[in-house]
PDB file of C-alpha atoms and ligand atoms in Angstrom:
ATOM      1  CA  UNK A1308     -21.887 105.453-105.972  1.00 47.00           C
ATOM      2  CA  UNK A1309     -21.774 101.607-105.560  1.00 56.00           C
ATOM      3  CA  UNK A1310     -18.449  99.681-105.790  1.00 71.00           C
ATOM      4  CA  UNK A1311     -17.714  98.505-108.659  1.00 86.00           C
ATOM      5  CA  UNK A1312     -18.147  94.717-108.534  1.00 94.00           C
ATOM      6  CA  UNK A1313     -14.798  92.495-108.464  1.00 97.00           C
ATOM      7  CA  UNK A1314     -15.262  88.996-110.285  1.00 98.00           C
ATOM      8  CA  UNK A1315     -13.545  86.060-108.962  1.00 98.00           C
ATOM      9  CA  UNK A1316     -13.794  82.308-111.343  1.00 99.00           C
ATOM     10  CA  UNK A1317     -13.120  79.871-109.353  1.00 99.00           C
ATOM     11  CA  UNK A1318     -13.182  76.342-111.989  1.00 99.00           C
ATOM     12  CA  UNK A1319     -14.718  73.803-110.227  1.00 98.00           C
ATOM     13  CA  UNK A1320     -16.070  75.783-107.477  1.00 98.00           C
ATOM     14  CA  UNK A1321     -19.266  73.797-106.923  1.00 98.00           C
ATOM     15  CA  UNK A1322     -17.917  70.943-104.416  1.00 98.00           C
ATOM     16  CA  UNK A1323     -14.855  70.454-102.522  1.00 98.00           C
ATOM     17  CA  UNK A1324     -11.781  72.305-102.599  1.00 98.00           C
ATOM     18  CA  UNK A1325     -13.162  74.525-105.167  1.00 98.00           C
ATOM     19  CA  UNK A1326     -16.667  74.886-103.021  1.00 98.00           C
ATOM     20  CA  UNK A1327     -14.366  76.052 -99.601  1.00 98.00           C
ATOM     21  CA  UNK A1328     -12.643  78.575-102.533  1.00 98.00           C
ATOM     22  CA  UNK A1329     -15.342  80.300-103.773  1.00 98.00           C
ATOM     23  CA  UNK A1330     -16.863  80.646-100.200  1.00 98.00           C
ATOM     24  CA  UNK A1331     -14.132  82.407 -99.159  1.00 98.00           C
ATOM     25  CA  UNK A1332     -13.762  84.466-102.241  1.00 98.00           C
ATOM     26  CA  UNK A1333     -17.807  85.287-101.504  1.00 98.00           C
ATOM     27  CA  UNK A1334     -16.551  85.981 -98.250  1.00 98.00           C
ATOM     28  CA  UNK A1335     -13.996  87.959 -99.384  1.00 98.00           C
ATOM     29  CA  UNK A1336     -16.086  90.927-101.308  1.00 98.00           C
ATOM     30  CA  UNK A1337     -15.167  89.040-104.773  1.00 98.00           C
ATOM     31  CA  UNK A1338     -18.317  88.203-106.996  1.00 98.00           C
ATOM     32  CA  UNK A1339     -17.709  85.171-107.051  1.00 98.00           C
ATOM     33  CA  UNK A1340     -18.307  82.940-110.741  1.00 98.00           C
ATOM     34  CA  UNK A1341     -18.752  78.977-109.870  1.00 98.00           C
ATOM     35  CA  UNK A1342     -17.285  77.175-112.656  1.00 98.00           C
ATOM     36  CA  UNK A1343     -19.130  73.278-112.375  1.00 98.00           C
ATOM     37  CA  UNK A1344     -19.202  71.017-115.581  1.00 98.00           C
ATOM     38  CA  UNK A1345     -21.389  68.208-113.874  1.00 97.00           C
ATOM     39  CA  UNK A1346     -22.808  68.902-110.889  1.00 98.00           C
ATOM     40  CA  UNK A1347     -25.435  71.595-110.967  1.00 98.00           C
ATOM     41  CA  UNK A1348     -26.718  70.939-107.645  1.00 98.00           C
ATOM     42  CA  UNK A1349     -23.639  71.172-105.816  1.00 98.00           C
ATOM     43  CA  UNK A1350     -22.534  74.773-107.537  1.00 98.00           C
ATOM     44  CA  UNK A1351     -26.330  75.625-107.018  1.00 98.00           C
ATOM     45  CA  UNK A1352     -25.812  75.227-103.349  1.00 98.00           C
ATOM     46  CA  UNK A1353     -22.579  76.595-102.626  1.00 98.00           C
ATOM     47  CA  UNK A1354     -23.884  79.458-104.662  1.00 98.00           C
ATOM     48  CA  UNK A1355     -26.491  79.905-101.969  1.00 98.00           C
ATOM     49  CA  UNK A1356     -23.771  79.235 -99.455  1.00 98.00           C
ATOM     50  CA  UNK A1357     -21.984  82.722-100.685  1.00 98.00           C
ATOM     51  CA  UNK A1358     -25.153  84.864-100.498  1.00 98.00           C
ATOM     52  CA  UNK A1359     -26.808  83.414 -97.397  1.00 98.00           C
ATOM     53  CA  UNK A1360     -23.317  84.054 -96.587  1.00 96.00           C
ATOM     54  CA  UNK A1361     -23.883  87.980 -97.674  1.00 96.00           C
ATOM     55  CA  UNK A1362     -21.266  87.626-101.016  1.00 97.00           C
ATOM     56  CA  UNK A1363     -23.085  87.586-104.439  1.00 97.00           C
ATOM     57  CA  UNK A1364     -21.942  85.346-108.025  1.00 98.00           C
ATOM     58  CA  UNK A1365     -23.197  83.271-110.127  1.00 98.00           C
ATOM     59  CA  UNK A1366     -22.842  79.728-111.830  1.00 98.00           C
ATOM     60  CA  UNK A1367     -21.349  79.447-115.466  1.00 98.00           C
ATOM     61  CA  UNK A1368     -20.703  75.261-116.670  1.00 98.00           C
ATOM     62  CA  UNK A1369     -17.881  74.463-118.870  1.00 98.00           C
ATOM     63  CA  UNK A1370     -15.231  72.099-119.057  1.00 98.00           C
ATOM     64  CA  UNK A1371     -12.403  72.920-118.941  1.00 98.00           C
ATOM     65  CA  UNK A1372     -10.380  69.918-121.127  1.00 98.00           C
ATOM     66  CA  UNK A1373     -12.231  70.691-123.508  1.00 98.00           C
ATOM     67  CA  UNK A1374     -10.951  74.242-125.613  1.00 98.00           C
ATOM     68  CA  UNK A1375     -14.661  75.402-127.252  1.00 98.00           C
ATOM     69  CA  UNK A1376     -16.976  74.797-124.228  1.00 98.00           C
ATOM     70  CA  UNK A1377     -14.336  77.076-122.630  1.00 98.00           C
ATOM     71  CA  UNK A1378     -13.746  79.737-124.928  1.00 98.00           C
ATOM     72  CA  UNK A1379     -17.927  80.052-125.627  1.00 98.00           C
ATOM     73  CA  UNK A1380     -18.122  79.786-121.912  1.00 98.00           C
ATOM     74  CA  UNK A1381     -15.840  82.867-121.383  1.00 98.00           C
ATOM     75  CA  UNK A1382     -16.189  84.828-124.715  1.00 98.00           C
ATOM     76  CA  UNK A1383     -19.791  84.895-123.850  1.00 98.00           C
ATOM     77  CA  UNK A1384     -19.156  86.282-120.160  1.00 98.00           C
ATOM     78  CA  UNK A1385     -16.729  88.719-121.520  1.00 97.00           C
ATOM     79  CA  UNK A1386     -19.359  89.909-124.228  1.00 97.00           C
ATOM     80  CA  UNK A1387     -22.290  90.352-121.563  1.00 96.00           C
ATOM     81  CA  UNK A1388     -19.775  92.364-119.249  1.00 95.00           C
ATOM     82  CA  UNK A1389     -18.328  94.987-121.468  1.00 94.00           C
ATOM     83  CA  UNK A1390     -15.765  96.956-119.120  1.00 94.00           C
ATOM     84  CA  UNK A1391     -16.105  94.080-116.752  1.00 97.00           C
ATOM     85  CA  UNK A1392     -12.717  91.694-116.612  1.00 98.00           C
ATOM     86  CA  UNK A1393     -12.883  88.420-113.926  1.00 98.00           C
ATOM     87  CA  UNK A1394      -9.422  90.047-111.849  1.00 98.00           C
ATOM     88  CA  UNK A1395      -8.580  86.854-109.871  1.00 98.00           C
ATOM     89  CA  UNK A1396      -8.695  83.277-111.650  1.00 99.00           C
ATOM     90  CA  UNK A1397      -8.440  79.638-109.832  1.00 99.00           C
ATOM     91  CA  UNK A1398      -7.389  77.335-111.684  1.00 99.00           C
ATOM     92  CA  UNK A1399      -9.015  74.462-109.165  1.00 98.00           C
ATOM     93  CA  UNK A1400     -10.488  71.944-111.376  1.00 98.00           C
ATOM     94  CA  UNK A1401      -8.942  68.001-111.419  1.00 98.00           C
ATOM     95  CA  UNK A1402      -8.755  64.892-111.704  1.00 98.00           C
ATOM     96  CA  UNK A1403      -7.445  62.268-111.119  1.00 97.00           C
ATOM     97  CA  UNK A1404      -7.452  58.524-112.307  1.00 97.00           C
ATOM     98  CA  UNK A1405      -4.762  56.056-110.845  1.00 97.00           C
ATOM     99  CA  UNK A1406      -2.614  53.271-112.479  1.00 98.00           C
ATOM    100  CA  UNK A1407       0.528  52.307-112.432  1.00 98.00           C
ATOM    101  CA  UNK A1408       2.079  52.673-115.700  1.00 98.00           C
ATOM    102  CA  UNK A1409       2.220  49.509-116.974  1.00 98.00           C
ATOM    103  CA  UNK A1410      -1.612  48.896-116.757  1.00 98.00           C
ATOM    104  CA  UNK A1411      -2.289  53.017-117.619  1.00 98.00           C
ATOM    105  CA  UNK A1412      -5.140  53.650-120.321  1.00 98.00           C
ATOM    106  CA  UNK A1413      -4.321  56.345-122.815  1.00 98.00           C
ATOM    107  CA  UNK A1414      -7.339  57.213-121.766  1.00 98.00           C
ATOM    108  CA  UNK A1415      -6.819  57.254-118.194  1.00 98.00           C
ATOM    109  CA  UNK A1416      -3.306  59.811-119.748  1.00 98.00           C
ATOM    110  CA  UNK A1417      -5.338  61.822-121.710  1.00 98.00           C
ATOM    111  CA  UNK A1418      -8.103  62.554-119.389  1.00 98.00           C
ATOM    112  CA  UNK A1419      -5.859  63.533-116.019  1.00 98.00           C
ATOM    113  CA  UNK A1420      -3.404  65.852-118.357  1.00 98.00           C
ATOM    114  CA  UNK A1421      -6.240  67.584-120.129  1.00 98.00           C
ATOM    115  CA  UNK A1422      -7.883  68.756-116.980  1.00 98.00           C
ATOM    116  CA  UNK A1423      -5.328  69.583-114.809  1.00 98.00           C
ATOM    117  CA  UNK A1424      -2.793  70.614-116.998  1.00 98.00           C
ATOM    118  CA  UNK A1425      -4.415  72.019-120.479  1.00 98.00           C
ATOM    119  CA  UNK A1426      -7.578  73.066-118.830  1.00 98.00           C
ATOM    120  CA  UNK A1427      -5.469  75.638-116.840  1.00 99.00           C
ATOM    121  CA  UNK A1428      -3.982  76.768-120.123  1.00 99.00           C
ATOM    122  CA  UNK A1429      -7.375  77.069-121.525  1.00 99.00           C
ATOM    123  CA  UNK A1430      -9.018  79.172-119.407  1.00 99.00           C
ATOM    124  CA  UNK A1431      -6.178  81.640-118.566  1.00 99.00           C
ATOM    125  CA  UNK A1432      -5.250  82.215-121.701  1.00 98.00           C
ATOM    126  CA  UNK A1433      -8.617  83.268-122.443  1.00 98.00           C
ATOM    127  CA  UNK A1434      -8.664  85.872-118.992  1.00 98.00           C
ATOM    128  CA  UNK A1435      -5.004  87.084-119.075  1.00 98.00           C
ATOM    129  CA  UNK A1436      -5.211  89.911-121.290  1.00 98.00           C
ATOM    130  CA  UNK A1437      -7.739  91.562-119.361  1.00 98.00           C
ATOM    131  CA  UNK A1438      -5.816  90.700-116.435  1.00 98.00           C
ATOM    132  CA  UNK A1439      -2.387  92.495-118.335  1.00 98.00           C
ATOM    133  CA  UNK A1440      -4.618  95.471-119.989  1.00 98.00           C
ATOM    134  CA  UNK A1441      -5.645  96.568-115.845  1.00 98.00           C
ATOM    135  CA  UNK A1442      -2.720  95.803-114.982  1.00 98.00           C
ATOM    136  CA  UNK A1443      -3.894  93.658-111.880  1.00 98.00           C
ATOM    137  CA  UNK A1444      -4.603  89.986-112.127  1.00 98.00           C
ATOM    138  CA  UNK A1445      -4.345  87.043-110.060  1.00 98.00           C
ATOM    139  CA  UNK A1446      -3.748  83.569-110.889  1.00 99.00           C
ATOM    140  CA  UNK A1447      -3.851  80.293-108.301  1.00 99.00           C
ATOM    141  CA  UNK A1448      -2.947  77.713-109.206  1.00 99.00           C
ATOM    142  CA  UNK A1449      -4.313  74.541-107.269  1.00 99.00           C
ATOM    143  CA  UNK A1450      -1.867  71.923-108.264  1.00 98.00           C
ATOM    144  CA  UNK A1451      -0.718  68.770-105.694  1.00 98.00           C
ATOM    145  CA  UNK A1452       1.923  67.539-103.612  1.00 98.00           C
ATOM    146  CA  UNK A1453       2.124  63.963-105.786  1.00 97.00           C
ATOM    147  CA  UNK A1454       3.482  67.175-108.080  1.00 98.00           C
ATOM    148  CA  UNK A1455       6.174  67.783-105.939  1.00 97.00           C
ATOM    149  CA  UNK A1456       7.901  64.703-104.909  1.00 95.00           C
ATOM    150  CA  UNK A1457       5.517  62.064-107.352  1.00 92.00           C
ATOM    151  CA  UNK A1458       3.636  59.645-106.393  1.00 93.00           C
ATOM    152  CA  UNK A1459       3.213  55.746-107.761  1.00 95.00           C
ATOM    153  CA  UNK A1460       0.394  55.260-109.371  1.00 97.00           C
ATOM    154  CA  UNK A1461       0.126  59.062-110.375  1.00 97.00           C
ATOM    155  CA  UNK A1462       2.263  59.121-113.542  1.00 98.00           C
ATOM    156  CA  UNK A1463      -0.190  60.851-115.635  1.00 98.00           C
ATOM    157  CA  UNK A1464      -1.509  63.098-112.392  1.00 98.00           C
ATOM    158  CA  UNK A1465       2.274  64.050-110.972  1.00 98.00           C
ATOM    159  CA  UNK A1466       3.013  65.078-114.984  1.00 98.00           C
ATOM    160  CA  UNK A1467       0.022  67.221-114.532  1.00 98.00           C
ATOM    161  CA  UNK A1468       0.943  68.283-111.958  1.00 98.00           C
ATOM    162  CA  UNK A1469       4.557  68.948-111.832  1.00 98.00           C
ATOM    163  CA  UNK A1470       3.837  70.740-115.178  1.00 98.00           C
ATOM    164  CA  UNK A1471       1.220  72.834-113.994  1.00 98.00           C
ATOM    165  CA  UNK A1472       3.927  73.388-111.041  1.00 98.00           C
ATOM    166  CA  UNK A1473       6.676  75.316-114.387  1.00 98.00           C
ATOM    167  CA  UNK A1474       3.861  76.398-116.139  1.00 99.00           C
ATOM    168  CA  UNK A1475       3.090  79.005-113.403  1.00 99.00           C
ATOM    169  CA  UNK A1476       6.617  79.634-112.450  1.00 98.00           C
ATOM    170  CA  UNK A1477       7.337  80.652-116.008  1.00 98.00           C
ATOM    171  CA  UNK A1478       3.938  82.634-116.472  1.00 99.00           C
ATOM    172  CA  UNK A1479       4.716  84.302-113.835  1.00 98.00           C
ATOM    173  CA  UNK A1480       8.047  85.810-115.161  1.00 98.00           C
ATOM    174  CA  UNK A1481       6.465  86.777-117.878  1.00 98.00           C
ATOM    175  CA  UNK A1482       3.627  88.785-116.487  1.00 98.00           C
ATOM    176  CA  UNK A1483       5.653  89.848-113.396  1.00 98.00           C
ATOM    177  CA  UNK A1484       5.267  94.132-114.726  1.00 98.00           C
ATOM    178  CA  UNK A1485       1.955  94.275-115.178  1.00 98.00           C
ATOM    179  CA  UNK A1486       0.930  93.795-112.108  1.00 97.00           C
ATOM    180  CA  UNK A1487      -0.735  90.505-112.546  1.00 98.00           C
ATOM    181  CA  UNK A1488       0.565  87.491-109.904  1.00 98.00           C
ATOM    182  CA  UNK A1489       1.034  83.703-110.505  1.00 99.00           C
ATOM    183  CA  UNK A1490       1.142  81.607-107.549  1.00 99.00           C
ATOM    184  CA  UNK A1491       0.259  77.236-107.502  1.00 98.00           C
ATOM    185  CA  UNK A1492      -1.016  75.262-104.087  1.00 98.00           C
ATOM    186  CA  UNK A1493       0.406  71.747-103.355  1.00 98.00           C
ATOM    187  CA  UNK A1494      -2.057  70.232-101.083  1.00 98.00           C
ATOM    188  CA  UNK A1495      -1.541  66.365 -99.352  1.00 98.00           C
ATOM    189  CA  UNK A1496      -4.301  64.601 -98.694  1.00 97.00           C
ATOM    190  CA  UNK A1497      -7.150  67.119 -98.301  1.00 98.00           C
ATOM    191  CA  UNK A1498     -10.659  65.810 -97.139  1.00 97.00           C
ATOM    192  CA  UNK A1499     -13.471  65.596-100.383  1.00 97.00           C
ATOM    193  CA  UNK A1500     -14.486  63.688-102.666  1.00 96.00           C
ATOM    194  CA  UNK A1501     -11.033  62.859-104.426  1.00 96.00           C
ATOM    195  CA  UNK A1502     -10.219  60.913-101.677  1.00 95.00           C
ATOM    196  CA  UNK A1503     -13.339  58.432-101.588  1.00 93.00           C
ATOM    197  CA  UNK A1504     -11.373  54.712-101.135  1.00 90.00           C
ATOM    198  CA  UNK A1505      -8.823  56.415 -98.981  1.00 92.00           C
ATOM    199  CA  UNK A1506      -8.912  55.514 -95.100  1.00 93.00           C
ATOM    200  CA  UNK A1507      -7.242  58.348 -93.166  1.00 94.00           C
ATOM    201  CA  UNK A1508      -6.804  56.476 -90.318  1.00 94.00           C
ATOM    202  CA  UNK A1509      -4.148  54.454 -92.631  1.00 94.00           C
ATOM    203  CA  UNK A1510      -2.521  57.296 -93.478  1.00 94.00           C
ATOM    204  CA  UNK A1511      -2.340  59.380 -91.053  1.00 95.00           C
ATOM    205  CA  UNK A1512       0.400  57.605 -89.257  1.00 95.00           C
ATOM    206  CA  UNK A1513       2.924  59.152 -92.417  1.00 94.00           C
ATOM    207  CA  UNK A1514       1.573  62.883 -91.921  1.00 97.00           C
ATOM    208  CA  UNK A1515       3.104  64.506 -89.086  1.00 97.00           C
ATOM    209  CA  UNK A1516       0.040  66.102 -88.352  1.00 97.00           C
ATOM    210  CA  UNK A1517      -1.204  63.359 -87.856  1.00 97.00           C
ATOM    211  CA  UNK A1518      -4.648  64.298 -89.745  1.00 97.00           C
ATOM    212  CA  UNK A1519      -6.055  64.723 -93.305  1.00 97.00           C
ATOM    213  CA  UNK A1520      -6.601  68.981 -94.024  1.00 98.00           C
ATOM    214  CA  UNK A1521      -9.583  69.814 -94.206  1.00 98.00           C
ATOM    215  CA  UNK A1522     -10.603  72.216 -97.449  1.00 98.00           C
ATOM    216  CA  UNK A1523     -11.294  75.597 -95.874  1.00 98.00           C
ATOM    217  CA  UNK A1524      -7.957  75.750 -94.882  1.00 98.00           C
ATOM    218  CA  UNK A1525      -6.522  75.510 -98.590  1.00 98.00           C
ATOM    219  CA  UNK A1526      -9.410  78.100 -98.748  1.00 98.00           C
ATOM    220  CA  UNK A1527      -7.526  80.809 -96.584  1.00 98.00           C
ATOM    221  CA  UNK A1528      -4.807  80.354 -98.200  1.00 98.00           C
ATOM    222  CA  UNK A1529      -5.756  80.984-101.180  1.00 98.00           C
ATOM    223  CA  UNK A1530      -7.769  83.539 -99.938  1.00 98.00           C
ATOM    224  CA  UNK A1531      -4.476  85.522 -99.506  1.00 98.00           C
ATOM    225  CA  UNK A1532      -2.915  84.993-102.101  1.00 98.00           C
ATOM    226  CA  UNK A1533      -6.379  86.076-104.229  1.00 98.00           C
ATOM    227  CA  UNK A1534      -6.027  89.741-101.821  1.00 97.00           C
ATOM    228  CA  UNK A1535      -3.924  92.799-102.754  1.00 96.00           C
ATOM    229  CA  UNK A1536      -1.985  92.173 -99.690  1.00 97.00           C
ATOM    230  CA  UNK A1537       0.326  89.161-101.599  1.00 98.00           C
ATOM    231  CA  UNK A1538       1.011  91.483-104.274  1.00 98.00           C
ATOM    232  CA  UNK A1539       4.765  90.659-103.525  1.00 98.00           C
ATOM    233  CA  UNK A1540       4.333  86.773-103.641  1.00 98.00           C
ATOM    234  CA  UNK A1541       4.948  85.676-107.351  1.00 98.00           C
ATOM    235  CA  UNK A1542       6.130  82.126-109.199  1.00 98.00           C
ATOM    236  CA  UNK A1543       5.290  80.331-105.465  1.00 98.00           C
ATOM    237  CA  UNK A1544       4.661  76.818-104.879  1.00 98.00           C
ATOM    238  CA  UNK A1545       3.292  76.992-101.619  1.00 98.00           C
ATOM    239  CA  UNK A1546       2.925  73.389 -99.721  1.00 98.00           C
ATOM    240  CA  UNK A1547      -0.287  72.530 -97.322  1.00 98.00           C
ATOM    241  CA  UNK A1548       0.443  69.524 -96.341  1.00 98.00           C
ATOM    242  CA  UNK A1549       0.362  69.206 -92.538  1.00 98.00           C
ATOM    243  CA  UNK A1550       4.167  68.588 -92.819  1.00 97.00           C
ATOM    244  CA  UNK A1551       3.753  65.515 -95.343  1.00 96.00           C
ATOM    245  CA  UNK A1552       6.744  66.830 -96.964  1.00 87.00           C
ATOM    246  CA  UNK A1553       8.963  69.362 -96.232  1.00 75.00           C
TER     247      UNK A1553
HETATM  248  P1  NDP B2599     -12.724  66.644-105.769  1.00 52.09           P
HETATM  249  O1  NDP B2599     -13.335  65.333-107.204  1.00 52.09           O
HETATM  250  O2  NDP B2599     -14.080  67.194-105.110  1.00 52.09           O
HETATM  251  O3  NDP B2599     -13.560  67.637-106.531  1.00 52.09           O
HETATM  252  C1  NDP B2599     -13.235  68.219-108.403  1.00 52.09           C
HETATM  253  C2  NDP B2599     -14.194  69.530-108.753  1.00 52.09           C
HETATM  254  O4  NDP B2599     -13.333  69.808-110.557  1.00 52.09           O
HETATM  255  C3  NDP B2599     -15.137  69.205-108.324  1.00 52.09           C
HETATM  256  O5  NDP B2599     -15.983  70.419-109.026  1.00 52.09           O
HETATM  257  C4  NDP B2599     -15.843  69.375-110.449  1.00 52.09           C
HETATM  258  O6  NDP B2599     -16.548  69.468-111.251  1.00 52.09           O
HETATM  259  C5  NDP B2599     -14.371  69.671-110.793  1.00 52.09           C
HETATM  260  N1  NDP B2599     -13.616  69.228-112.365  1.00 52.09           N
HETATM  261  C6  NDP B2599     -13.238  67.681-113.185  1.00 52.09           C
HETATM  262  N2  NDP B2599     -13.450  68.263-114.036  1.00 52.09           N
HETATM  263  C7  NDP B2599     -13.940  68.941-114.631  1.00 52.09           C
HETATM  264  C8  NDP B2599     -13.718  69.989-116.202  1.00 52.09           C
HETATM  265  N3  NDP B2599     -13.472  69.348-116.856  1.00 52.09           N
HETATM  266  N4  NDP B2599     -14.158  70.765-116.048  1.00 52.09           N
HETATM  267  C9  NDP B2599     -14.869  71.469-114.594  1.00 52.09           C
HETATM  268  N5  NDP B2599     -14.706  71.214-113.912  1.00 52.09           N
HETATM  269  C10 NDP B2599     -14.245  70.034-113.993  1.00 52.09           C
HETATM  270  O7  NDP B2599     -11.402  67.386-105.563  1.00 52.09           O
HETATM  271  P2  NDP B2599     -10.851  67.865-104.766  1.00 52.09           P
HETATM  272  O8  NDP B2599     -12.202  69.186-104.555  1.00 52.09           O
HETATM  273  O9  NDP B2599     -10.043  67.515-103.879  1.00 52.09           O
HETATM  274  O10 NDP B2599      -9.171  68.973-105.784  1.00 52.09           O
HETATM  275  C11 NDP B2599      -9.318  70.213-106.739  1.00 52.09           C
HETATM  276  C12 NDP B2599      -8.588  70.283-106.759  1.00 52.09           C
HETATM  277  O11 NDP B2599      -7.017  69.956-105.915  1.00 52.09           O
HETATM  278  C13 NDP B2599      -7.504  69.519-108.300  1.00 52.09           C
HETATM  279  O12 NDP B2599      -7.009  70.265-108.458  1.00 52.09           O
HETATM  280  C14 NDP B2599      -7.586  68.581-107.425  1.00 52.09           C
HETATM  281  O13 NDP B2599      -6.380  67.757-108.115  1.00 52.09           O
HETATM  282  C15 NDP B2599      -6.334  69.237-105.673  1.00 52.09           C
HETATM  283  N6  NDP B2599      -5.781  68.315-105.132  1.00 52.09           N
HETATM  284  C16 NDP B2599      -6.845  67.908-103.735  1.00 52.09           C
HETATM  285  C17 NDP B2599      -6.268  67.061-103.058  1.00 52.09           C
HETATM  286  C18 NDP B2599      -7.200  66.312-102.278  1.00 52.09           C
HETATM  287  O14 NDP B2599      -6.882  65.613-101.355  1.00 52.09           O
HETATM  288  N7  NDP B2599      -8.695  66.333-101.939  1.00 52.09           N
HETATM  289  C19 NDP B2599      -4.756  67.158-103.175  1.00 52.09           C
HETATM  290  C20 NDP B2599      -4.096  67.773-103.192  1.00 52.09           C
HETATM  291  C21 NDP B2599      -4.233  68.595-105.144  1.00 52.09           C
HETATM  292  P3  NDP B2599     -18.219  68.888-111.003  1.00 52.09           P
HETATM  293  O15 NDP B2599     -18.658  68.201-109.666  1.00 52.09           O
HETATM  294  O16 NDP B2599     -18.857  69.827-111.730  1.00 52.09           O
HETATM  295  O17 NDP B2599     -17.605  67.524-111.915  1.00 52.09           O
END
């Protein structure tokens, strides 16, 4: 008899930190559902890497900031996978649109809140019931240093990630008795497209480890939090920032 598939979903799993997490979960034996919004070719490449590393998965496009897009995609998946469920959810999809508060446009505020915070709500709510019924689940939210200490020019992003940290703690308490853990990972500077325009040499002097982090370093932490071995860790916001803010 073959083992039952164990499903993990990574939002924004096609590139950057999400790609590294998708690959890590694939290596850990999860059938990895790689969500993307615009980046079909990068998400396809990620799926190829998972498969060539001996894992398996599929692509699932939707926009986390759009409620109907989330519901159509996830209800469709659930209907076509009767009796199965997604046991690991990594809410990774995120955007930043920095501006000083006095210049910030409504669209910049809304887009950052809609993606980083409302996206977490829409996707998590859709998958939570199955985790509770099955009495096992792992929810890992990719937050940010910006949500812990606040960064100038990022009132929108700091607000979204700070709220995500608070929601992580509240939800963890709601579901703690049901075998579902909820944690956040708060990276500092990690080498991805999100840091385009920032020069590592200009910033690394402020980082005790004197370098930016690699997406794979975040992915290893997420992989552990997704595992059964991490069963007694919940409601935590775990920093991964080379000592930048401790
Ligand atoms: P990237 O810009 O490299 O990737 C962003 C990812 O989010 C892409 O896969 C993108 O998908 C996806 N995405 C954006 N908007 C949506 C949406 N509406 N619906 C679905 N997917 C979406 O960023 P990172 O990999 O660096 O960021 C990943 C997470 O880590 C984010 O939550 C970010 O806030 C957080 N983070 C990053 C840090 C860093 O230094 N890099 C530091 C702290 C936190 P697509 O390609 O399809 O558009």
